[in-house]
PDB file of C-alpha atoms and ligand atoms in Angstrom:
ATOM      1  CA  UNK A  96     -22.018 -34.844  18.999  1.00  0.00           C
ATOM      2  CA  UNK A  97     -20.579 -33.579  15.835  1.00  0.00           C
ATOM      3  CA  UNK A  98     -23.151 -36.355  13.942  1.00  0.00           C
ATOM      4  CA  UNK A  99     -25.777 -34.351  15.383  1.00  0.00           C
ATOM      5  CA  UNK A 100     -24.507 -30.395  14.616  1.00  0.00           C
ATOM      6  CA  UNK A 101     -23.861 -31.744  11.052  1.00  0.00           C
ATOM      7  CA  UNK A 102     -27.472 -33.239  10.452  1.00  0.00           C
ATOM      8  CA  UNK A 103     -28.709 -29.916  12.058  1.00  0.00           C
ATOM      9  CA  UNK A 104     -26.622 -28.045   8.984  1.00  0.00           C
ATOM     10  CA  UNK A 105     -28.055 -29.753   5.935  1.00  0.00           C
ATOM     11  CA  UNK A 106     -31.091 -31.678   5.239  1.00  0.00           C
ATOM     12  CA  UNK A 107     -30.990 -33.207   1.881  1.00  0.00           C
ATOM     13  CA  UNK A 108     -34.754 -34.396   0.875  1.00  0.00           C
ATOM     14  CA  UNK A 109     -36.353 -32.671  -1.558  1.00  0.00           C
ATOM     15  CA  UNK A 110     -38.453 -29.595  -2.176  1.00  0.00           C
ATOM     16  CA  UNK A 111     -41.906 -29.973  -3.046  1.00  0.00           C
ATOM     17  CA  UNK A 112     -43.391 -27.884  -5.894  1.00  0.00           C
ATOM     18  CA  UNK A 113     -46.964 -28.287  -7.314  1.00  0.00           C
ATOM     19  CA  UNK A 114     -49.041 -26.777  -9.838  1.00  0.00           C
ATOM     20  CA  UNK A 115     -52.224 -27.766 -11.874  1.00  0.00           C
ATOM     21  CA  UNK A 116     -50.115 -28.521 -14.561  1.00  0.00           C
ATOM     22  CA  UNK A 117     -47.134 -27.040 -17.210  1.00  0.00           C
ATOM     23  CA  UNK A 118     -47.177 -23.714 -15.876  1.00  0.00           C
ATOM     24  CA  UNK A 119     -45.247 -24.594 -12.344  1.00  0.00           C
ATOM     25  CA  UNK A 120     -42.560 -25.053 -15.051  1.00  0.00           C
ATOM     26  CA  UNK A 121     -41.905 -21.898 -14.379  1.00  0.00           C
ATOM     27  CA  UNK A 122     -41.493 -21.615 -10.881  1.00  0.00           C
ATOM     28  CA  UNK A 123     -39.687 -25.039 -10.628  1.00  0.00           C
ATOM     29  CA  UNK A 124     -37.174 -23.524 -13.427  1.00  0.00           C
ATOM     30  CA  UNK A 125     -36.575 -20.326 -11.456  1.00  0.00           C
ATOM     31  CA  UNK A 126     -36.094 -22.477  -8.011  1.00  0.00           C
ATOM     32  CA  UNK A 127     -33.155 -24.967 -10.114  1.00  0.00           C
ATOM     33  CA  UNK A 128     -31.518 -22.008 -11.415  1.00  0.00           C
ATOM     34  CA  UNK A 129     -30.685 -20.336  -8.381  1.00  0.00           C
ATOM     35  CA  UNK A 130     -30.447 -23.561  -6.134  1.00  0.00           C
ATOM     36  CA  UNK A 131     -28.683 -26.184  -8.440  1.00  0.00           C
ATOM     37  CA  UNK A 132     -27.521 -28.314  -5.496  1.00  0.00           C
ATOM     38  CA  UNK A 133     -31.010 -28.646  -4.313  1.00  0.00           C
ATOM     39  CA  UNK A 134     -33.423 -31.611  -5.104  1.00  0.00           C
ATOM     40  CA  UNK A 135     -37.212 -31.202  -5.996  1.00  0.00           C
ATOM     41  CA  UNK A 136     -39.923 -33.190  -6.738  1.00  0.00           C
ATOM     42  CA  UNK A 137     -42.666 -31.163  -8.727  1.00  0.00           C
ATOM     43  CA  UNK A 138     -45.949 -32.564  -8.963  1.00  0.00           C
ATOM     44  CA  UNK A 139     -48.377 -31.454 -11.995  1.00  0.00           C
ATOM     45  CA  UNK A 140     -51.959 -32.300 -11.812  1.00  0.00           C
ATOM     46  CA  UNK A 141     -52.859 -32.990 -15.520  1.00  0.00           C
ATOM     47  CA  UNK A 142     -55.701 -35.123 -14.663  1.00  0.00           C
ATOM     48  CA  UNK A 143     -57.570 -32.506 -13.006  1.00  0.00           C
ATOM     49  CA  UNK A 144     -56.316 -29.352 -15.089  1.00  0.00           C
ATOM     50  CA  UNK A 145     -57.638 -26.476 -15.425  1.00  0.00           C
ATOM     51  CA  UNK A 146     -58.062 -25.154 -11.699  1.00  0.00           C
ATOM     52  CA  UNK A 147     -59.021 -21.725 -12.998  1.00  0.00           C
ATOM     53  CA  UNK A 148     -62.136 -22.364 -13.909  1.00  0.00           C
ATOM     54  CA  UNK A 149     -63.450 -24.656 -10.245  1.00  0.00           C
ATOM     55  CA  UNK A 150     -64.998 -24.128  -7.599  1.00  0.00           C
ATOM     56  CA  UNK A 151     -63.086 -22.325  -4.437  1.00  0.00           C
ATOM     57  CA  UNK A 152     -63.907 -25.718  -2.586  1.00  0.00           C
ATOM     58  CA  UNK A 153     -63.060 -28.010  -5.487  1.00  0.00           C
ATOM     59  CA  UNK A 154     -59.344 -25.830  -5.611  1.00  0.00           C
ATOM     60  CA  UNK A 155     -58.701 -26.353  -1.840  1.00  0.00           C
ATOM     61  CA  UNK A 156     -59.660 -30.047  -1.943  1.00  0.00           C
ATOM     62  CA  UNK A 157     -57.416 -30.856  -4.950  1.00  0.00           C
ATOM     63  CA  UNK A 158     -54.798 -28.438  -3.412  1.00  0.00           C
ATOM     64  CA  UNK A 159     -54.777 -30.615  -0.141  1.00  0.00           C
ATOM     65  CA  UNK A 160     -54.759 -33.689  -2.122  1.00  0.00           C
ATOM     66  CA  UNK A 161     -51.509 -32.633  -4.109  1.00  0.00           C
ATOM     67  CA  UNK A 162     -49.959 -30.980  -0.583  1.00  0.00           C
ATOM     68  CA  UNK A 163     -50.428 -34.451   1.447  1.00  0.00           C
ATOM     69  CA  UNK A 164     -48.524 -36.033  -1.595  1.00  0.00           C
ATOM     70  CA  UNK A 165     -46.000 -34.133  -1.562  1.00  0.00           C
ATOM     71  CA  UNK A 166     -45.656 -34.776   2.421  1.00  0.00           C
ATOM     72  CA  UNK A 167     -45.862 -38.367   2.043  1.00  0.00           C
ATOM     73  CA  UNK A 168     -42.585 -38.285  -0.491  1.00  0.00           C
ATOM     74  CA  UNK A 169     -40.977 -36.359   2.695  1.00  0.00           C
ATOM     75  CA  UNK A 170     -40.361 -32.921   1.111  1.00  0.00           C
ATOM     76  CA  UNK A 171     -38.732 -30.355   3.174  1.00  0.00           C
ATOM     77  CA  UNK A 172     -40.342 -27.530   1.660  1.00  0.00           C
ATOM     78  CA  UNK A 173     -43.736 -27.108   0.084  1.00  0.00           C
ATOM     79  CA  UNK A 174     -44.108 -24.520  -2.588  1.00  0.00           C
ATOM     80  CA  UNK A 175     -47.489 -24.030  -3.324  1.00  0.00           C
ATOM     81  CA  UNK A 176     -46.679 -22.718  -7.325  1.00  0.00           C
ATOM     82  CA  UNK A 177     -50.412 -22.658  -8.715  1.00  0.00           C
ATOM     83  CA  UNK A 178     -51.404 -19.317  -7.836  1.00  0.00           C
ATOM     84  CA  UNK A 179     -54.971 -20.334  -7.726  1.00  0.00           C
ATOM     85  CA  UNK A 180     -54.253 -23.075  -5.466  1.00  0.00           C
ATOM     86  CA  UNK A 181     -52.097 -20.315  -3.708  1.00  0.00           C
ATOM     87  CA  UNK A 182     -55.198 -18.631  -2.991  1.00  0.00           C
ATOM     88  CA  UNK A 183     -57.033 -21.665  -1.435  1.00  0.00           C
ATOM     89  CA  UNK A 184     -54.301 -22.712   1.173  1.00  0.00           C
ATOM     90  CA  UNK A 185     -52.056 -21.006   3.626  1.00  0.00           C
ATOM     91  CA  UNK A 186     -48.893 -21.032   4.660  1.00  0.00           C
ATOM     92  CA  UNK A 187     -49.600 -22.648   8.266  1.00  0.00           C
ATOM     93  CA  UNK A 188     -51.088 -25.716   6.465  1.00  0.00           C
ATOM     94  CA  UNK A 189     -48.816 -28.120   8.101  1.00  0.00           C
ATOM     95  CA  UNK A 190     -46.571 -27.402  11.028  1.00  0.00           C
ATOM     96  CA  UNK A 191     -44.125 -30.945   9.942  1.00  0.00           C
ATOM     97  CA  UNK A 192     -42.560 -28.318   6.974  1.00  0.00           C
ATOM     98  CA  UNK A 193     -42.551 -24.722   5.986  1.00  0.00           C
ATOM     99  CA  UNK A 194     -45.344 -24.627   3.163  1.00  0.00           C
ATOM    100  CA  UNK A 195     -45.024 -21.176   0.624  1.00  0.00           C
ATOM    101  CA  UNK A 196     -48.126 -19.888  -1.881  1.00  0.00           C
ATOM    102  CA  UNK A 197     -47.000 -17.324  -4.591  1.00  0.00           C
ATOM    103  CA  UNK A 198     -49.347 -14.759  -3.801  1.00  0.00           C
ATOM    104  CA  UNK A 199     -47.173 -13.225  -0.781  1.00  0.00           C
ATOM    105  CA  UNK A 200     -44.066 -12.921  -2.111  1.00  0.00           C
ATOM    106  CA  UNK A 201     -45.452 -12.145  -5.872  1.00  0.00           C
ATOM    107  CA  UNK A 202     -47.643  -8.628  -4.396  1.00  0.00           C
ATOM    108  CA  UNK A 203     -44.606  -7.966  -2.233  1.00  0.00           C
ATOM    109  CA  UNK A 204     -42.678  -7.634  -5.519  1.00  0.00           C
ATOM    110  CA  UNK A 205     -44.816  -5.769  -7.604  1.00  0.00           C
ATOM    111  CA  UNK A 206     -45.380  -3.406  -4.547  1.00  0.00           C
ATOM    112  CA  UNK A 207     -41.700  -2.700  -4.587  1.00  0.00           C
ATOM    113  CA  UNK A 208     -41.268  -2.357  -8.127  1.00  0.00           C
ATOM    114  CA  UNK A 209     -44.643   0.387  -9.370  1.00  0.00           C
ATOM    115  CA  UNK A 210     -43.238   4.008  -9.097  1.00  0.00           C
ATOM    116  CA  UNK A 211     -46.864   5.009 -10.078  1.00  0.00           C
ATOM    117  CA  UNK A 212     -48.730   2.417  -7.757  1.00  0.00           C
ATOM    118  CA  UNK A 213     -50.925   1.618 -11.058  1.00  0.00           C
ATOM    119  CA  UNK A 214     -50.823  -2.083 -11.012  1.00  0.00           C
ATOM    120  CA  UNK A 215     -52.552  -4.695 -13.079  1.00  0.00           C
ATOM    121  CA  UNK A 216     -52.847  -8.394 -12.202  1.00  0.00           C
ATOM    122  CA  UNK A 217     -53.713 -10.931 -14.798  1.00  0.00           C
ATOM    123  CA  UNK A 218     -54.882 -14.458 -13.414  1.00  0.00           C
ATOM    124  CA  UNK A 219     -57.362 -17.301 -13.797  1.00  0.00           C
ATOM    125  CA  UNK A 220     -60.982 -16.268 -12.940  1.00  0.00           C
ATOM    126  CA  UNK A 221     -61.000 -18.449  -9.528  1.00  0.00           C
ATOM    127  CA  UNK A 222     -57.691 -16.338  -8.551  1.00  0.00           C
ATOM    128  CA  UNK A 223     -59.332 -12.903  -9.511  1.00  0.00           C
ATOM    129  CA  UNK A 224     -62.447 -13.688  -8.125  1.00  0.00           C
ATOM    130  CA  UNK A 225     -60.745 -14.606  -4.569  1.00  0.00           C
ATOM    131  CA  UNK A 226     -58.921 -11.310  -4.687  1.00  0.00           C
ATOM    132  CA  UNK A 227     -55.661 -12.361  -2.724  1.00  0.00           C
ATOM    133  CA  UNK A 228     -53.438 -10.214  -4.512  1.00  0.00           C
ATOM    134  CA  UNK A 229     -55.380  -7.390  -4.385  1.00  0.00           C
ATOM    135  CA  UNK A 230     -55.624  -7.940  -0.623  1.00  0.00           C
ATOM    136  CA  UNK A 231     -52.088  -8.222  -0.201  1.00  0.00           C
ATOM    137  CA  UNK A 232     -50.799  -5.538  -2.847  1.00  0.00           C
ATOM    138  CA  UNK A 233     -52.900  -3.036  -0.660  1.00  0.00           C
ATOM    139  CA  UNK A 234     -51.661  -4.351   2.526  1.00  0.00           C
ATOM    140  CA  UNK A 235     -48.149  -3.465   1.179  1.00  0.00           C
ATOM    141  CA  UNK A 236     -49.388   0.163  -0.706  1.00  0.00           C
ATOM    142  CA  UNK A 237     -52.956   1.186   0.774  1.00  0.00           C
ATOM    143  CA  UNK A 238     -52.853   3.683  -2.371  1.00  0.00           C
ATOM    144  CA  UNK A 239     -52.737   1.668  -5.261  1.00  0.00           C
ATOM    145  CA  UNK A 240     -54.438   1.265  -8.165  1.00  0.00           C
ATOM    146  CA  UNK A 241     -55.654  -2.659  -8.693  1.00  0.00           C
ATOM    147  CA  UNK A 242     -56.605  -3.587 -11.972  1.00  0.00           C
ATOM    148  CA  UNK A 243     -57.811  -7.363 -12.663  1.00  0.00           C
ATOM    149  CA  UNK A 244     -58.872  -9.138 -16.065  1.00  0.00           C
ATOM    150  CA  UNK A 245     -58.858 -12.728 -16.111  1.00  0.00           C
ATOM    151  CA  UNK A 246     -57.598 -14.174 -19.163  1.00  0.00           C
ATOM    152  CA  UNK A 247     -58.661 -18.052 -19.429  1.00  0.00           C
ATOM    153  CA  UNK A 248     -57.700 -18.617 -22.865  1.00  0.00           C
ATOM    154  CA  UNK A 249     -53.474 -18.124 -21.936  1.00  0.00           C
ATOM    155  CA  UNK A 250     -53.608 -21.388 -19.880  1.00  0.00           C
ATOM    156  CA  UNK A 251     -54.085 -23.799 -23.287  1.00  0.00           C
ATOM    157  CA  UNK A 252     -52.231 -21.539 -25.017  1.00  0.00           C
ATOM    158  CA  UNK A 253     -49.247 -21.496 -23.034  1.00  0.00           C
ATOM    159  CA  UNK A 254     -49.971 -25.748 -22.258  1.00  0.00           C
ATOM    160  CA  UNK A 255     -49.900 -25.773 -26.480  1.00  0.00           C
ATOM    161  CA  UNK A 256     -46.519 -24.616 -26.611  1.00  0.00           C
ATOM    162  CA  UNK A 257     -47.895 -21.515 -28.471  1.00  0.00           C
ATOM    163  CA  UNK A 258     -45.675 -19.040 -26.518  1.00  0.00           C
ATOM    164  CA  UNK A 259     -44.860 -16.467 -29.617  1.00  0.00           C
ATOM    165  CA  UNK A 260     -47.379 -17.019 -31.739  1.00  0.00           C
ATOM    166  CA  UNK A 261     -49.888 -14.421 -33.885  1.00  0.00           C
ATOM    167  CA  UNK A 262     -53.035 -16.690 -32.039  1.00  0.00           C
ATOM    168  CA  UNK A 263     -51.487 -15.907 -28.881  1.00  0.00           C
ATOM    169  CA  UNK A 264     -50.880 -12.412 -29.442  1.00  0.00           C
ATOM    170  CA  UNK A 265     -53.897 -11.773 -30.778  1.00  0.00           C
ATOM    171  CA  UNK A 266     -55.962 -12.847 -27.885  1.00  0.00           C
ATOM    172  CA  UNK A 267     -53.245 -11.371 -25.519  1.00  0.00           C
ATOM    173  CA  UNK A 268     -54.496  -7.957 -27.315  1.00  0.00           C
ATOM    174  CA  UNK A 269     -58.023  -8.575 -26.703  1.00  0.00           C
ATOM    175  CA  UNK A 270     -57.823  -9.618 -23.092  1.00  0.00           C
ATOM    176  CA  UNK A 271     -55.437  -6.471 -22.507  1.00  0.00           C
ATOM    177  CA  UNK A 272     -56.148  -3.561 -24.283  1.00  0.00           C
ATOM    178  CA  UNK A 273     -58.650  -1.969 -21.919  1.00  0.00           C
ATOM    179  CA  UNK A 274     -55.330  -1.729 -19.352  1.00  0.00           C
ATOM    180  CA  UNK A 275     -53.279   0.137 -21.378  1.00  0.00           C
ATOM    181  CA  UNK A 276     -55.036   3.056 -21.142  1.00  0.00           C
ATOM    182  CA  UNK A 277     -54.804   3.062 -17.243  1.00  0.00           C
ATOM    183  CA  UNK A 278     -50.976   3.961 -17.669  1.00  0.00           C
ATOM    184  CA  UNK A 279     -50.256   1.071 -15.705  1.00  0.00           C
ATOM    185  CA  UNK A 280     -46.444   0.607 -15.120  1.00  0.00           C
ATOM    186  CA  UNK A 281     -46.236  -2.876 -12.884  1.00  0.00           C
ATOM    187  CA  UNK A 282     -48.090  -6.154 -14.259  1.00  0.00           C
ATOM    188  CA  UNK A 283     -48.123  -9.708 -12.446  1.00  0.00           C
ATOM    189  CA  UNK A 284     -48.305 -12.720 -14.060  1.00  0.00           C
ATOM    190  CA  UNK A 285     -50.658 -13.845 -11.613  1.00  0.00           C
ATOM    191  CA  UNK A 286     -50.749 -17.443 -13.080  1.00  0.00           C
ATOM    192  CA  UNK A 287     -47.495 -19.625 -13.591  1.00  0.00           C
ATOM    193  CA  UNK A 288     -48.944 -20.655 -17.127  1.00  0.00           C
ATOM    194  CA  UNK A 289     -48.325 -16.269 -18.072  1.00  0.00           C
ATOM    195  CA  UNK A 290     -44.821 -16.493 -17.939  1.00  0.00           C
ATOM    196  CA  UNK A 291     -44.245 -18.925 -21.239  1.00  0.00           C
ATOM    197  CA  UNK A 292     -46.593 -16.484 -23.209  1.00  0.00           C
ATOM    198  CA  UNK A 293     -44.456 -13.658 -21.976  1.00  0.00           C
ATOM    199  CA  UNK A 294     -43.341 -12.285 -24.997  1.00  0.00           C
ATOM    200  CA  UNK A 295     -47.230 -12.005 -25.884  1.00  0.00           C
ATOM    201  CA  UNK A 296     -48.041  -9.818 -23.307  1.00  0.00           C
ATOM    202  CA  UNK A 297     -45.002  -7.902 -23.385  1.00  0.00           C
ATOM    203  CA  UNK A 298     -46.169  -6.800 -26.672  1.00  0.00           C
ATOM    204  CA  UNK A 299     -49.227  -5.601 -25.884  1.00  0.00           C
ATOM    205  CA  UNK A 300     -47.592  -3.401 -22.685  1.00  0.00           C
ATOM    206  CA  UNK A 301     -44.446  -2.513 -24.382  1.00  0.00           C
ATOM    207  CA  UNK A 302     -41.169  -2.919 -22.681  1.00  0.00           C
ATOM    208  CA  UNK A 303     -41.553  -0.484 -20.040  1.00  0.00           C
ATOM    209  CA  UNK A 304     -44.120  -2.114 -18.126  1.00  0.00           C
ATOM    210  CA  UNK A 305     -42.437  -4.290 -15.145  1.00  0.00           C
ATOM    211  CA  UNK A 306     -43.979  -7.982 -15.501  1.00  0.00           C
ATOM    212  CA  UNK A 307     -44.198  -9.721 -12.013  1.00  0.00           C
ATOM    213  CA  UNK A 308     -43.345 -13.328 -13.044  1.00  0.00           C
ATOM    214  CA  UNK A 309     -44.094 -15.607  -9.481  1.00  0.00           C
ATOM    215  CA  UNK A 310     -41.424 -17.948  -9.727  1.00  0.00           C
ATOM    216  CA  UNK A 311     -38.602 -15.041  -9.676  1.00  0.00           C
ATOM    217  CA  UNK A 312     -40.466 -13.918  -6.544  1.00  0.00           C
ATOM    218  CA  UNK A 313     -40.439 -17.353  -4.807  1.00  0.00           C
ATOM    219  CA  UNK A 314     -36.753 -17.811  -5.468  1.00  0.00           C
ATOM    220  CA  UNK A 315     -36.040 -14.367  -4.105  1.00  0.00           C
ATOM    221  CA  UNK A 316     -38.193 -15.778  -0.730  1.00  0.00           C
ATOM    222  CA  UNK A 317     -36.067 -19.516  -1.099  1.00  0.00           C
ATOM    223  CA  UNK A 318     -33.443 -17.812  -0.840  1.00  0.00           C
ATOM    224  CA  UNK A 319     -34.118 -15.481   2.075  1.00  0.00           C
ATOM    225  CA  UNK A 320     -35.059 -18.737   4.085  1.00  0.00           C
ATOM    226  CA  UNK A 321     -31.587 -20.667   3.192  1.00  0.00           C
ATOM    227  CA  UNK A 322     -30.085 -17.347   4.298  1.00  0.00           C
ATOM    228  CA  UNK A 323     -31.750 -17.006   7.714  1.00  0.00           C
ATOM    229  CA  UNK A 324     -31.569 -21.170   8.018  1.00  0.00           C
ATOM    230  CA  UNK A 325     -35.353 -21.831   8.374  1.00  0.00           C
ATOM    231  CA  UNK A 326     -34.807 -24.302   4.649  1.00  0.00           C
ATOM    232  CA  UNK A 327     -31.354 -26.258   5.582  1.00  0.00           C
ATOM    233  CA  UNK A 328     -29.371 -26.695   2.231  1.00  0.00           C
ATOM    234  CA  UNK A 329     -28.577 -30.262   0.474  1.00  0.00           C
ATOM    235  CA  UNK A 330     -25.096 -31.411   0.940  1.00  0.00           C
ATOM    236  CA  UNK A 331     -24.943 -34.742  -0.018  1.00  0.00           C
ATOM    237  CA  UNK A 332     -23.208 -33.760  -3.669  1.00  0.00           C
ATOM    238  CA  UNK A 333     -26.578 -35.616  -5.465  1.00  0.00           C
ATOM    239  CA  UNK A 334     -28.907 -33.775  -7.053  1.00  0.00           C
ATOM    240  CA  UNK A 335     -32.632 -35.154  -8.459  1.00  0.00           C
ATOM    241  CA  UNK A 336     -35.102 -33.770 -10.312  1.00  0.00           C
ATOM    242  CA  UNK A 337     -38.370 -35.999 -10.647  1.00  0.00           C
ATOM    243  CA  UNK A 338     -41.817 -34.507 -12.126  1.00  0.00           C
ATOM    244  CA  UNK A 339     -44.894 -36.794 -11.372  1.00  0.00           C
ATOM    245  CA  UNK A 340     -47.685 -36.516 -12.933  1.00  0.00           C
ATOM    246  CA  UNK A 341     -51.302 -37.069 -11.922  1.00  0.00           C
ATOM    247  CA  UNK A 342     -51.990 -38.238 -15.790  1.00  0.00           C
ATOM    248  CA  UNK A 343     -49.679 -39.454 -18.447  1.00  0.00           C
ATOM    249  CA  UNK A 344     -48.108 -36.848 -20.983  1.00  0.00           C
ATOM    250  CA  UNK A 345     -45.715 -37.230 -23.346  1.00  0.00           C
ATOM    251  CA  UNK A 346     -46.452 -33.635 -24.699  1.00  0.00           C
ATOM    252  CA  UNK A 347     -45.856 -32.466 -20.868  1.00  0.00           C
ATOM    253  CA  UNK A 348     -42.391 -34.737 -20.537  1.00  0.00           C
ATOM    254  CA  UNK A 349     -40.992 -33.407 -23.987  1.00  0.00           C
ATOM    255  CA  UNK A 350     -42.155 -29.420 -23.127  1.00  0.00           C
ATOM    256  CA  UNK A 351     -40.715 -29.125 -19.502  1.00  0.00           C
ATOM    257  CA  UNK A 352     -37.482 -31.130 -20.594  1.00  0.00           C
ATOM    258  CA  UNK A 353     -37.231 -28.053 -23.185  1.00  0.00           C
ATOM    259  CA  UNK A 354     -38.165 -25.642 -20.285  1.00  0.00           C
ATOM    260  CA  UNK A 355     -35.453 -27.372 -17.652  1.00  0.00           C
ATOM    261  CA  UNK A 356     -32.695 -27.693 -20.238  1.00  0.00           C
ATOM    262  CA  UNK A 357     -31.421 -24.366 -19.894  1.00  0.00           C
ATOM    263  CA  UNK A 358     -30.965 -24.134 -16.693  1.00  0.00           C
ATOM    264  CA  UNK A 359     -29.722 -28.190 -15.856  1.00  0.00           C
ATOM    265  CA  UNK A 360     -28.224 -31.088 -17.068  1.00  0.00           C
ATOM    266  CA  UNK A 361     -29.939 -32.583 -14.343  1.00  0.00           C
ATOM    267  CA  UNK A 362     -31.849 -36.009 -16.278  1.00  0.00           C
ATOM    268  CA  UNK A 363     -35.630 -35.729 -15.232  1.00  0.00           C
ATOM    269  CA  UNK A 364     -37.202 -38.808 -13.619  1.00  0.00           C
ATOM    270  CA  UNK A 365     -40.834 -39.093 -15.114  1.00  0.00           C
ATOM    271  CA  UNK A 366     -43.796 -40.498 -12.807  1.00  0.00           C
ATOM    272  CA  UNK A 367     -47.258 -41.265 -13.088  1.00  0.00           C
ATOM    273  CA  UNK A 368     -48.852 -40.868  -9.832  1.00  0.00           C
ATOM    274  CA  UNK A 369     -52.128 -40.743  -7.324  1.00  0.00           C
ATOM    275  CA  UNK A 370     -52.734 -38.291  -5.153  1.00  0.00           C
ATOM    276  CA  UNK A 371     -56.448 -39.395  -4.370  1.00  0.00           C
TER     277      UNK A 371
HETATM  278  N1  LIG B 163     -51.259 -22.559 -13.191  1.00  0.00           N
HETATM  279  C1  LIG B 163     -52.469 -22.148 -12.547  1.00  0.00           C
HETATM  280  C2  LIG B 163     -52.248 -20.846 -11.779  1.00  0.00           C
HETATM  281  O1  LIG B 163     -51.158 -20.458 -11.521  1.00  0.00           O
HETATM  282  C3  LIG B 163     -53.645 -21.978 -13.444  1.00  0.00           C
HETATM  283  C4  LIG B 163     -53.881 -22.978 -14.498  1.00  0.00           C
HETATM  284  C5  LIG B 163     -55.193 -23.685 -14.338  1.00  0.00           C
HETATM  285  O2  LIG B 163     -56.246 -23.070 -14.585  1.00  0.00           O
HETATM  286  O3  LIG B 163     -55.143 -24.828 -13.934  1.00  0.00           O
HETATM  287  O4  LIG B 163     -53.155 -20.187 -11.402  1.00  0.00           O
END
């Protein structure tokens, strides 16, 4: 009896986090710092990067792919962290666990946050051109003011490790500087590679300007769902953190070590894997 109220308190497999490649970094760095005791296995697709530039069909397949590994190592949760993945699959993809795209809780965000409703999102061209967080900023504020640019170029950049950089700020200025006459006052980082180059675009906005980054959104919706038990926390007092990879990368190990180290001591298990 009490065996079977304690296994209905905790669940201690892992949480599953994918992206097309570094940028999930981001998301996976946001989820250890505010769940330490958690374990995750984060999946980057390096063989098949970039995702931005594919087909709508080509994203979903690859997205399915990546989703059905992540099942197969048993996950508890699914976080979906590519946003332009996020824009190919939903969150009723597979009733066996609760599955989470950015796009919902990253509009909900920057809906709460604009005082002027002017809002800009910045993205790969595949997310812009499926026009999910458009969609779902206006289901939050019918009002608002959408602006879109895709900006291609950040994804090697931030993969590069180029994240303050004149290059990067350069081309950050050339991608942006139609928005900031618009007197725009909320932008999201509508990709998780935006984030690293941060500083880049904040420069370009000035420091005013409320960036939306999508991993601080998903950990405010993690949380939520420990709160209200729908995610069941890990008690079992061990913690892993293993990043497989769909294509060797030495360069990938070294950066998200760097990224993680902040926020864990947690040593990173490093896997090369299939997901075809
Ligand atoms: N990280 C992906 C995203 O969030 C984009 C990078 C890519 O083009 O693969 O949209």
């Amino acid at each position: 009896m009490s065996e079977d109220l304690s296994s209905k308190n905790h669940d201690d497999r892992a949480i599953g986090v994918f992206d097309s490649g570094i940028g999930g970094i981001t998301v996976l760095r946001e989820l250890v710092k505010n769940f330490p005791n958690e374990n995750f296995i984060y999946l980057g697709d390096t063989a098949r990067l970039p995702y931005g530039s594919k087909s709508a069909e080509t994203v979903r397949n690859y997205s399915v792919q990546n989703m059905k590994f992540l099942m197969s190592r048993n996950v508890k949760a699914l976080i979906v962290a590519c946003n332009t993945a996020s824009t190919q699959v939903f969150e009723d993809h597979f009733e066996k666990c609760p599955v989470y795209n950015v796009i919902g809780p990253g509009a909900a965000l920057a809906a709460a946050k604009t005082k002027n409703k002017k809002i800009a999102v910045l993205a790969t061209r595949a997310a812009i051109k499926a026009g999910s967080y458009t969609q779902k900023i206006l289901a939050h504020l019918p009002d608002a003011e959408v602006f879109t640019q895709a900006c291609p170029l950040f994804v090697p950049l931030a993969e590069e490790g180029w994240h303050d950089d004149p290059i990067t700020n350069l081309i950050a200025f050339r991608y942006l500087q139609n928005l900031k006459s618009a007197d725009i006052d909320t932008v999201v980082l509508g990709c998780t590679h935006y984030p690293l180059i941060r500083t880049s675009i904040e420069k370009v906005f000035g420091p005013h300007v409320h960036l939306i980054d999508s991993g601080v959104a998903m950990a405010q919706q993690i949380g939520e769902d420990f709160n209200s038990g729908k995610i069941k926390p890990n008690q079992s007092g061990n913690v892993a953190i293993t990043i497989a990879l769909t294509d060797t990368s030495e360069h990938f190990e070294a950066l998200s070590a760097q990224l993680l180290a902040p926020v864990s001591s947690v040593q990173i298990t490093f896997e090369t894997v299939s997901v075809i």
